Coordinates of C-alpha atoms in Angstrom, one line a residue:
X1 CA 0.0 0.0 0.0
X2 CA 1.4 3.4 -0.9
X3 CA 1.6 4.8 2.6
X4 CA 4.0 7.7 3.0
X5 CA 7.0 6.7 5.1
X6 CA 7.1 8.4 8.5
X7 CA 10.6 9.0 9.9
X8 CA 11.3 9.2 13.6
X9 CA 13.6 12.1 13.0
X10 CA 12.5 15.4 14.5
X11 CA 12.5 17.2 11.2
X12 CA 9.8 19.1 9.4
X13 CA 7.3 16.3 8.4
X14 CA 5.2 18.7 6.4
X15 CA 8.0 19.4 3.9
X16 CA 8.9 15.8 3.5
X17 CA 5.3 14.9 2.7
X18 CA 5.0 17.9 0.3
X19 CA 8.1 16.6 -1.6
X20 CA 6.5 13.2 -2.1
X21 CA 3.1 14.6 -3.0
X22 CA 4.4 17.0 -5.6
X23 CA 6.5 14.2 -7.1
X24 CA 3.5 11.8 -7.2
X25 CA 1.2 14.4 -8.7
X26 CA 3.7 15.2 -11.5
X27 CA 3.8 11.5 -12.2
X28 CA 0.1 10.9 -12.2
X29 CA -1.4 14.2 -13.4
X30 CA 1.3 16.4 -14.9
X31 CA 0.3 20.0 -15.3
X32 CA -2.8 19.7 -13.2
X33 CA -3.4 21.1 -9.7
X34 CA -2.3 18.8 -6.8
X35 CA -5.4 17.3 -5.1
X36 CA -5.4 16.5 -1.4
X37 CA -8.5 15.4 0.4
X38 CA -10.3 15.1 3.7
X39 CA -13.6 13.5 4.6
X40 CA -15.9 14.6 7.4
X41 CA -19.2 13.2 8.5
X42 CA -21.6 15.8 10.0
X43 CA -23.3 13.0 11.9
X44 CA -22.9 15.0 15.1
X45 CA -20.4 17.5 16.6
X46 CA -17.2 17.2 14.6
X47 CA -14.5 16.8 17.3
X48 CA -10.8 17.6 17.7
X49 CA -9.9 14.1 16.7
X50 CA -11.6 14.7 13.3
X51 CA -9.7 17.9 13.0
X52 CA -6.6 16.0 12.3
X53 CA -8.3 14.6 9.2
X54 CA -8.3 18.2 8.0
X55 CA -5.1 19.7 9.4
X56 CA -2.8 17.0 8.1
X57 CA -3.7 17.6 4.4
X58 CA -4.2 21.4 5.0
X59 CA -0.6 21.8 6.2
X60 CA 0.8 19.8 3.3
X61 CA -1.4 21.7 0.8
X62 CA -0.3 25.0 2.3
X63 CA 3.4 24.0 1.9
X64 CA 2.8 23.1 -1.7
X65 CA 1.0 26.4 -2.2
X66 CA 3.9 28.3 -0.7
X67 CA 6.2 26.7 -3.2
X68 CA 4.1 28.2 -6.1
X69 CA 2.2 25.1 -7.1
X70 CA -1.6 25.0 -7.7
X71 CA -3.3 22.8 -5.2
X72 CA -6.9 21.9 -4.2
X73 CA -7.8 20.8 -0.7
X74 CA -11.1 19.0 -1.0
X75 CA -13.3 18.4 2.1
X76 CA -15.9 15.8 1.3
X77 CA -18.9 16.4 3.5
X78 CA -20.3 12.9 3.9
X79 CA -23.8 14.3 4.4
X80 CA -25.4 11.6 2.4
X81 CA -24.3 9.0 5.0
X82 CA -27.0 7.4 7.0
X83 CA -28.0 8.8 10.4
X84 CA -26.6 6.0 12.6
X85 CA -27.5 7.0 16.2
X86 CA -28.6 9.9 18.4
X87 CA -25.4 11.4 19.8
X88 CA -25.2 12.2 23.5
X89 CA -25.0 15.7 24.9
X90 CA -26.4 17.6 21.9
X91 CA -28.6 20.4 23.0
X92 CA -32.0 20.5 21.5
X93 CA -32.1 16.8 20.7
X94 CA -34.1 14.1 22.5
X95 CA -35.0 10.4 22.0
X96 CA -37.5 11.2 19.3
X97 CA -34.6 11.8 16.9
X98 CA -34.2 8.0 16.9
X99 CA -37.1 7.8 14.4
X100 CA -34.7 9.3 11.8
X101 CA -32.1 6.5 12.1
X102 CA -31.4 5.2 8.6
X103 CA -32.2 8.4 6.7
X104 CA -29.5 10.6 5.0
X105 CA -28.1 13.2 7.3
X106 CA -29.5 15.9 5.0
X107 CA -33.1 14.5 5.6
X108 CA -32.8 14.7 9.4
X109 CA -34.1 17.9 11.1
X110 CA -31.6 20.1 12.8
X111 CA -31.5 20.3 16.6
X112 CA -34.2 22.5 18.1
X113 CA -33.4 26.1 18.0
X114 CA -30.8 25.8 15.1
X115 CA -30.9 28.4 12.3
X116 CA -30.1 25.6 9.8
X117 CA -32.6 23.4 8.0
X118 CA -31.0 20.0 8.5
X119 CA -28.9 18.0 10.8
X120 CA -26.0 18.0 8.4
X121 CA -26.0 21.7 7.7
X122 CA -26.1 22.4 11.4
X123 CA -22.9 20.5 12.2
X124 CA -21.2 21.5 8.9
X125 CA -21.7 25.2 9.7
X126 CA -20.0 24.9 13.1
X127 CA -17.0 23.2 11.6
X128 CA -16.7 25.5 8.6
X129 CA -16.7 28.5 11.0
X130 CA -13.8 27.0 13.0
X131 CA -11.8 26.1 9.9
X132 CA -12.2 29.7 8.7
X133 CA -10.8 31.0 12.0
X134 CA -7.9 28.5 11.7
X135 CA -7.1 29.8 8.2
X136 CA -7.9 26.5 6.4
X137 CA -8.8 27.1 2.8
X138 CA -10.8 24.3 1.1
X139 CA -13.2 23.3 -1.6
X140 CA -16.3 21.7 0.1
X141 CA -18.1 18.9 -1.7
X142 CA -21.6 17.8 -0.5
X143 CA -22.0 14.1 -1.2
X144 CA -25.8 14.7 -1.1
X145 CA -25.5 17.1 -3.9
X146 CA -23.2 14.8 -5.8
X147 CA -25.4 11.7 -5.5
X148 CA -28.8 13.4 -6.0
X149 CA -27.6 15.4 -9.0
X150 CA -26.5 12.3 -10.8
X151 CA -22.8 13.4 -10.8
X152 CA -21.8 9.8 -10.0
X153 CA -24.3 8.0 -12.2
X154 CA -21.7 6.5 -14.5
X155 CA -19.5 5.5 -11.6
X156 CA -22.5 3.8 -9.9
X157 CA -23.4 1.9 -13.0
X158 CA -19.7 0.9 -13.6
X159 CA -19.5 -0.4 -10.0
X160 CA -22.6 -2.5 -10.5
X161 CA -21.4 -3.9 -13.8
X162 CA -18.2 -4.9 -12.0
X163 CA -19.9 -6.1 -8.8
X164 CA -18.5 -9.5 -9.2
X165 CA -15.0 -8.2 -9.2
X166 CA -15.7 -6.0 -6.1
X167 CA -17.3 -8.9 -4.3
X168 CA -14.2 -11.0 -5.0
X169 CA -11.9 -8.4 -3.5
X170 CA -14.0 -8.0 -0.4
X171 CA -14.4 -11.7 -0.1
X172 CA -10.6 -12.0 0.5
X173 CA -11.2 -10.3 3.9
X174 CA -14.6 -11.5 5.0
X175 CA -13.4 -14.9 6.2
X176 CA -10.2 -13.6 7.8
X177 CA -9.9 -13.4 11.5
X178 CA -9.5 -9.8 12.5
X179 CA -6.2 -9.2 14.4
X180 CA -6.4 -8.1 18.0
X181 CA -6.7 -4.4 18.3
X182 CA -3.9 -2.5 20.0
X183 CA -6.0 -0.1 21.9
X184 CA -4.3 3.2 22.8
X185 CA -4.8 4.2 26.4
X186 CA -7.7 6.7 26.8
X187 CA -8.9 8.7 29.8
X188 CA -12.5 7.7 29.6
X189 CA -15.4 6.7 27.3
X190 CA -15.6 10.1 25.7
X191 CA -12.0 9.9 24.6
X192 CA -12.6 6.4 23.2
X193 CA -15.5 7.9 21.2
X194 CA -13.1 10.5 19.8
X195 CA -10.9 7.7 18.6
X196 CA -13.7 5.9 16.7
X197 CA -13.9 8.2 13.7
X198 CA -17.1 8.8 11.9
X199 CA -18.3 5.2 12.1
X200 CA -18.2 4.8 8.3
X201 CA -15.4 2.3 8.7
X202 CA -17.7 -0.1 10.5
X203 CA -20.5 -0.1 7.8
X204 CA -21.3 -3.1 5.8
X205 CA -19.6 -3.7 2.4
X206 CA -22.8 -4.4 0.5
X207 CA -25.7 -6.9 0.6
X208 CA -26.1 -10.3 -0.8
X209 CA -29.7 -11.3 -1.5
X210 CA -31.8 -12.6 -4.3
X211 CA -30.1 -10.2 -6.7
X212 CA -26.6 -11.4 -5.6
X213 CA -24.0 -9.1 -4.2
X214 CA -24.9 -5.5 -4.7
X215 CA -22.6 -2.5 -3.7
X216 CA -25.4 0.1 -3.8
X217 CA -28.1 1.0 -1.2
X218 CA -31.3 2.8 -2.4
X219 CA -32.9 5.2 0.1
X220 CA -36.6 4.2 0.4
X221 CA -39.0 6.4 -1.6
X222 CA -41.5 6.3 1.2
X223 CA -39.7 6.5 4.6
X224 CA -36.3 7.7 3.2
X225 CA -34.4 5.1 5.2
X226 CA -31.6 2.9 3.8
X227 CA -33.1 -0.3 5.3
X228 CA -33.6 -1.6 1.9
X229 CA -32.8 -4.8 0.0
X230 CA -32.3 -5.0 -3.8
X231 CA -34.4 -7.9 -5.0
X232 CA -33.6 -7.8 -8.7
X233 CA -31.5 -5.9 -11.2
X234 CA -31.2 -6.0 -15.0
X235 CA -27.8 -5.0 -16.3
X236 CA -29.1 -4.1 -19.8
X237 CA -32.0 -1.9 -18.8
X238 CA -30.6 -0.9 -15.3
X239 CA -34.0 -1.8 -13.9
X240 CA -33.8 -2.3 -10.2
X241 CA -36.3 -3.4 -7.7
X242 CA -35.9 -3.0 -3.9
X243 CA -38.0 -3.6 -0.8
X244 CA -37.8 -1.6 2.4
X245 CA -37.7 -3.7 5.6
X246 CA -38.6 -0.6 7.7
X247 CA -42.0 0.3 6.1
X248 CA -42.6 -2.5 3.6
X249 CA -42.5 -0.2 0.6
X250 CA -41.4 -1.7 -2.7
X251 CA -40.4 0.1 -5.9
X252 CA -38.9 -0.6 -9.3
X253 CA -36.7 2.1 -10.9
X254 CA -34.2 2.6 -13.7
X255 CA -30.9 3.1 -12.0
X256 CA -29.7 5.0 -15.1
X257 CA -32.2 7.7 -14.1
X258 CA -32.4 7.2 -10.3
X259 CA -30.6 9.5 -7.9
X260 CA -31.8 8.4 -4.4
X261 CA -29.1 6.0 -3.1
X262 CA -25.4 5.6 -2.7
X263 CA -22.5 3.2 -3.0
X264 CA -21.6 1.4 0.1
X265 CA -18.7 3.0 1.9
X266 CA -15.9 0.6 0.9
X267 CA -16.8 1.2 -2.7
X268 CA -17.8 4.8 -2.4
X269 CA -14.4 6.0 -1.0
X270 CA -12.2 4.5 -3.8
X271 CA -14.7 5.6 -6.4
X272 CA -14.2 9.2 -5.2
X273 CA -10.4 8.9 -5.2
X274 CA -10.6 8.1 -8.9
X275 CA -13.3 10.6 -9.7
X276 CA -11.4 13.5 -8.0
X277 CA -7.9 12.4 -8.8
X278 CA -6.8 12.5 -5.2
X279 CA -3.1 12.3 -4.6
X280 CA -2.9 12.7 -0.9
X281 CA -5.3 11.8 1.9
X282 CA -4.6 10.6 5.4
X283 CA -6.7 8.0 7.2
X284 CA -7.5 7.4 10.8
X285 CA -6.8 4.2 12.7
X286 CA -10.5 3.1 12.1
X287 CA -9.8 3.1 8.4
X288 CA -6.3 1.7 8.3
X289 CA -6.3 -1.7 9.9
X290 CA -5.9 -4.9 7.8
X291 CA -9.1 -5.5 5.8
X292 CA -10.5 -2.1 6.5
X293 CA -11.7 0.5 4.0
X294 CA -8.3 2.1 3.2
X295 CA -6.6 -1.2 2.5
X296 CA -9.5 -2.7 0.5
X297 CA -10.0 0.6 -1.3
X298 CA -6.5 0.4 -2.6
X299 CA -7.6 -2.6 -4.7
X300 CA -11.1 -1.5 -5.6
X301 CA -9.9 1.9 -6.9
X302 CA -8.3 0.1 -9.8
X303 CA -11.8 -0.9 -11.0
X304 CA -12.5 2.8 -11.5
X305 CA -9.3 3.4 -13.3
X306 CA -7.7 5.2 -10.5
X307 CA -4.9 4.9 -7.9
X308 CA -4.9 4.9 -4.1
X309 CA -3.8 8.2 -2.6
X310 CA -0.5 8.3 -0.7
X311 CA -0.9 9.4 2.9
X312 CA -0.2 8.6 6.5
X313 CA -2.3 7.0 9.2
X314 CA -2.9 9.6 11.8
X315 CA -2.9 8.8 15.5
X316 CA -5.2 9.6 18.4
X317 CA -5.8 13.1 19.6
X318 CA -6.6 13.1 23.3
X319 CA -8.0 15.7 25.7
X320 CA -6.4 16.9 28.9
X321 CA -9.2 17.5 31.3
X322 CA -11.6 15.4 29.3
X323 CA -13.2 13.5 32.2
X324 CA -14.5 16.7 33.8
X325 CA -15.9 18.0 30.5
X326 CA -17.5 14.8 29.3
X327 CA -19.4 14.3 32.5
X328 CA -20.9 17.8 32.3
X329 CA -21.7 18.1 28.6
X330 CA -21.5 14.6 27.1
X331 CA -19.4 13.9 24.1
X332 CA -16.0 15.3 23.2
X333 CA -14.8 18.8 22.5
X334 CA -14.9 20.4 19.1
X335 CA -12.6 22.8 17.4
X336 CA -15.0 25.6 18.4
X337 CA -14.7 24.6 22.0
X338 CA -10.9 24.8 21.7
X339 CA -11.0 28.1 19.9
X340 CA -13.0 29.6 22.8
X341 CA -10.0 29.2 25.1
X342 CA -7.0 29.4 22.7
X343 CA -5.9 31.4 19.8
X344 CA -5.9 29.7 16.4
X345 CA -2.1 29.9 16.3
X346 CA -1.7 27.7 19.3
X347 CA -4.2 25.1 18.0
X348 CA -2.5 25.0 14.6
X349 CA 0.9 24.6 16.3
X350 CA -0.4 21.5 18.3
X351 CA -1.2 19.8 15.0
X352 CA 1.8 21.1 13.1
X353 CA 4.6 20.2 15.5
X354 CA 3.7 16.5 15.8
X355 CA 4.0 14.0 13.0
X356 CA 0.6 12.5 12.1
X357 CA 1.5 9.1 13.6
X358 CA 2.2 10.7 17.0
X359 CA -0.6 11.1 19.4
X360 CA -1.0 14.3 21.5
X361 CA -3.4 16.0 23.8
X362 CA -5.3 19.3 23.5
X363 CA -5.5 20.9 27.0
X364 CA -8.7 22.1 28.6
X365 CA -7.3 22.0 32.2
X366 CA -4.3 23.8 33.8
X367 CA -2.0 22.3 31.2
X368 CA -3.1 25.0 28.8
X369 CA -1.0 27.5 30.8
X370 CA 2.1 25.4 30.3
X371 CA 1.4 25.0 26.6
X372 CA 1.1 28.8 26.3
X373 CA 4.3 29.2 28.2
X374 CA 6.0 26.8 25.8
X375 CA 4.5 28.6 22.8
X376 CA 5.7 32.0 24.0
X377 CA 9.2 30.7 24.6
X378 CA 9.3 29.4 21.0
X379 CA 8.0 32.6 19.7
X380 CA 10.8 34.5 21.5
X381 CA 13.4 32.1 20.2
X382 CA 12.1 32.5 16.6
X383 CA 12.3 36.3 17.0
X384 CA 15.8 36.0 18.5
X385 CA 17.0 33.6 15.7
X386 CA 17.9 30.9 18.2
X387 CA 15.1 28.3 17.4
X388 CA 15.9 25.0 15.8
X389 CA 14.9 24.6 12.1
X390 CA 12.1 22.1 12.8
X391 CA 10.7 24.4 15.5
X392 CA 10.9 27.4 13.1
X393 CA 9.0 25.5 10.5
X394 CA 6.2 24.5 12.9
X395 CA 6.0 28.0 14.2
X396 CA 5.7 29.4 10.6
X397 CA 2.9 27.0 9.8
X398 CA 1.1 28.0 13.1
X399 CA 1.2 31.8 12.6
X400 CA 0.0 31.9 9.0
X401 CA -0.6 30.3 5.7
X402 CA 0.5 30.9 2.1
X403 CA -2.3 33.6 2.0
X404 CA -0.8 35.6 4.9
X405 CA -0.5 35.8 8.7
X406 CA -3.4 35.0 10.9
X407 CA -4.7 37.9 13.1
X408 CA -2.8 38.0 16.3
X409 CA -2.9 39.7 19.8
X410 CA -0.9 43.0 19.6
X411 CA 0.4 42.6 23.1
X412 CA 0.6 38.9 23.9
X413 CA 0.9 38.9 27.6
X414 CA 1.5 35.6 29.4
X415 CA -1.7 33.5 29.3
X416 CA -1.4 32.4 32.9
X417 CA -1.2 36.1 33.9
X418 CA -4.3 37.0 31.9
X419 CA -6.2 34.0 33.3
X420 CA -5.3 35.1 36.8
X421 CA -6.4 38.7 36.2
X422 CA -9.7 37.4 34.6
X423 CA -10.2 35.2 37.6
X424 CA -9.6 37.9 40.2
X425 CA -11.5 40.6 38.5
X426 CA -14.5 38.5 37.7
X427 CA -15.4 40.2 34.4
X428 CA -14.7 43.8 35.4
X429 CA -12.8 45.0 32.3
X430 CA -11.8 48.4 33.8
X431 CA -10.1 46.6 36.7
X432 CA -8.4 44.2 34.3
X433 CA -7.0 47.1 32.4
X434 CA -5.8 48.8 35.5
X435 CA -3.9 45.6 36.6
X436 CA -2.5 44.8 33.2
X437 CA -1.3 48.4 32.8
X438 CA 0.8 47.9 36.0
X439 CA 2.7 44.9 34.6
X440 CA 5.0 47.1 32.5
X441 CA 4.7 50.7 33.8
X442 CA 7.1 52.0 31.1
X443 CA 4.7 50.7 28.4
X444 CA 1.2 50.6 29.9
X445 CA -1.7 49.2 28.0
X446 CA -3.8 52.0 26.5
X447 CA -6.8 49.7 25.9
X448 CA -7.7 46.1 26.8
X449 CA -8.0 45.5 23.0
X450 CA -4.2 45.4 22.9
X451 CA -4.3 42.2 24.9
X452 CA -7.2 40.7 22.9
X453 CA -8.1 38.1 21.7
X454 CA -5.7 36.3 24.1
X455 CA -7.3 38.0 27.1
X456 CA -10.8 36.9 26.0
X457 CA -9.6 33.3 25.5
X458 CA -8.0 33.2 29.0
X459 CA -11.2 34.7 30.5
X460 CA -13.3 32.0 28.7
X461 CA -11.0 29.3 30.1
X462 CA -11.5 30.6 33.6
X463 CA -15.3 30.9 33.1
X464 CA -15.9 27.6 31.3
X465 CA -13.3 25.2 32.7
X466 CA -12.1 26.2 36.1
X467 CA -14.5 24.8 38.8
X468 CA -16.1 27.3 41.2
X469 CA -14.3 25.9 44.2
X470 CA -10.9 26.7 42.5
X471 CA -11.8 30.3 41.6
X472 CA -10.0 33.1 43.4
X473 CA -12.0 35.2 45.8
X474 CA -10.0 38.0 47.5
X475 CA -10.8 38.6 51.1
X476 CA -12.6 41.9 51.9
X477 CA -11.4 42.2 55.5
X478 CA -8.0 41.2 57.1
X479 CA -7.8 37.9 58.9
X480 CA -7.2 39.4 62.3
X481 CA -6.8 36.0 64.1
X482 CA -4.1 34.9 61.8
X483 CA -2.3 38.2 61.9
X484 CA -2.3 38.1 65.7
X485 CA -1.0 34.6 65.8
X486 CA 2.2 35.4 63.8
X487 CA 5.6 35.0 65.5
X488 CA 8.3 37.6 65.1
X489 CA 9.7 36.0 61.9
X490 CA 6.2 36.1 60.3
X491 CA 5.6 39.7 61.2
X492 CA 9.1 40.7 59.9
X493 CA 8.5 39.0 56.6
X494 CA 5.3 41.0 56.1
X495 CA 7.1 44.2 57.0
X496 CA 9.9 43.5 54.6
X497 CA 7.3 42.9 51.8
X498 CA 5.3 46.0 52.6
X499 CA 8.3 48.3 52.9
X500 CA 9.4 47.5 49.4
X501 CA 6.0 47.3 47.8
X502 CA 5.8 50.7 46.2
X503 CA 9.4 50.6 44.8
X504 CA 8.7 47.2 43.1
X505 CA 5.2 47.8 41.8
X506 CA 5.5 46.0 38.4
X507 CA 5.3 42.4 37.4
X508 CA 9.1 41.9 37.2
X509 CA 9.7 44.1 40.3
X510 CA 7.2 42.2 42.5
X511 CA 8.6 38.8 41.3
X512 CA 12.0 39.8 42.4
X513 CA 10.7 41.3 45.7
X514 CA 8.4 38.5 46.7
X515 CA 11.1 35.8 46.1
X516 CA 13.7 38.0 47.8
X517 CA 12.0 38.5 51.2
X518 CA 12.9 35.0 52.6
X519 CA 16.5 35.4 51.3
X520 CA 16.9 38.8 53.0
X521 CA 15.5 37.4 56.3
X522 CA 18.1 34.6 56.2
X523 CA 20.9 37.1 55.7
X524 CA 21.4 36.7 51.9
X525 CA 21.1 39.3 49.1
X526 CA 17.7 39.5 47.5
X527 CA 19.2 38.6 44.1
X528 CA 21.1 35.5 45.4
X529 CA 20.8 32.6 43.0
X530 CA 19.5 29.1 44.0
X531 CA 23.1 27.8 43.8
X532 CA 24.2 30.3 46.4
X533 CA 21.4 29.4 48.9
X534 CA 20.9 26.6 51.4
X535 CA 18.0 24.2 50.8
X536 CA 16.1 25.7 53.8
X537 CA 15.5 28.9 51.9
X538 CA 13.1 27.0 49.5
X539 CA 11.1 25.8 52.5
X540 CA 11.1 29.3 53.9
X541 CA 9.8 30.7 50.6
X542 CA 7.0 28.1 50.5
X543 CA 5.9 29.0 54.1
X544 CA 6.0 32.7 53.2
X545 CA 4.0 32.2 50.1
X546 CA 1.4 30.1 51.9
X547 CA 1.0 32.9 54.5
X548 CA 0.4 35.5 51.9
X549 CA -2.2 33.3 50.2
X550 CA -4.0 32.7 53.4
X551 CA -4.1 36.4 54.3
X552 CA -5.3 37.5 50.8
X553 CA -7.5 34.6 49.5
X554 CA -8.0 32.2 52.4
X555 CA -6.2 29.3 50.8
X556 CA -2.8 27.6 50.6
X557 CA -2.4 28.4 46.9
X558 CA -3.7 30.7 44.2
X559 CA -2.6 32.7 41.2
X560 CA 1.1 33.7 41.0
X561 CA 1.8 36.1 43.9
X562 CA 3.1 39.0 41.8
X563 CA 0.0 38.8 39.6
X564 CA -2.2 38.5 42.7
X565 CA -0.6 41.5 44.4
X566 CA -1.0 43.7 41.3
X567 CA -4.6 42.6 40.9
X568 CA -5.5 43.3 44.5
X569 CA -3.8 46.7 44.4
X570 CA -1.4 48.4 46.9
X571 CA -4.1 49.9 49.2
X572 CA -6.0 46.6 49.7
X573 CA -2.8 44.6 50.0
X574 CA -1.7 46.8 52.8
X575 CA -5.1 46.4 54.5
X576 CA -5.1 42.6 54.2
X577 CA -1.5 42.3 55.4
X578 CA -2.1 44.3 58.5
X579 CA -0.3 47.5 57.6

């Protein structure tokens, strides 16, 4: 099978794939645009695992476009697939939607309250909006439109004429014992659902009845469901008779004029490879095991006069913080969920920096702060010219496309700082601006817009994903009992902090000052490095920090102390610390 080799070297995987795709395109279709493809089923919320189906060819297509080649990235909306089940956790959907199982997704009503006419359009629109924010350019193809317009008529008739050949290929795998699955470790059922794919890989490969093997399923002319069986077919006239097991309806049609049905998945996919001339298309684990649709399609595509695309198998995308989310909302997060709490550059980077066969996690918990720190360090290294070539390439693919740079935050302050400010201020933007302006007094923010959209993403993360019992509530009155119980060392540490507060009132200044107080108390300079200090100093710092947290927020921990002090303000800090 023509799977692109995946090196273990930490080089730019996108460039290597682009080299192979350009070479293969020039061999197969010289002078024509390079065609890469993705397939998405709008059977429910399209989650972050499905996004890899798009981002992998997008990044390769964008690299090809940067090199001056014409390229088309097709996204095939599999909206003519059957409605398989009612997904969990979809707002505006109840058990009555089960009556639509078996219908095309474009014949199922949208969830209640949706502005879109059908189930498929509802979920396609959400994904298309996210892809636009991510800078993904694509040509969308509705399979409902393709099938119902008769675009595939010749391909359908060709498949039926060669149904014996198709049946023989599929028969090679029907009696084989499936190998044991190597299940990747997942956090919970919702993550396992994310690894499943659209479900198309599990569909049957055609029916065998009184008409023999048949790779085509009519949708019933009465109930619209695909619970039909072909009872007879005449190759010369293309006259087809089917019966519906759902409602009992029977009908005889001429397939040469009939547009209400589709090829079964394992025939449909390779047919489209040949029809569109696809050169590159990745496949998920559900499509890539022995005997599955990608492997079988590699043989069936020859019946249509085409060749199998080259492309990697892509690995699982997990979610950090998934257990909490899935229990509250059902199902797994979508790209739109991720884009509420992170800028598109960060989300693009997560997919660009890992080879497709490497799994990774998208963070919805505290890990998002570490990811942003890592991203900001990389951004600084790229600016300084000290980043490694592979990291520079991933960064370049994250911040923009061949069409230009993605919109960015003018003043990208640390995400964890913005989250702390949003947490402490509770949505009061005037207070947030006051605090953020104190971070760098030499260059204060003129408007909160300078910190947007990153500030808005951090605020959304605090609001949507930090439990109420972990939110920061600043005390309104000093803890008199705790202040009175302090020994001389505790009172001295507070006095040292308060005496230098005004002179160090900036993010960097307070960072230096807060960490310096225990050093000075122990007789060391405030700027002494860890190597110059005994181990006891770290213990003293932890005790001092815990004291400050208790006095200001009534807990052992909280936001970084310099941020917290700036947020609370000098006057209130002095009140709470007993000045």
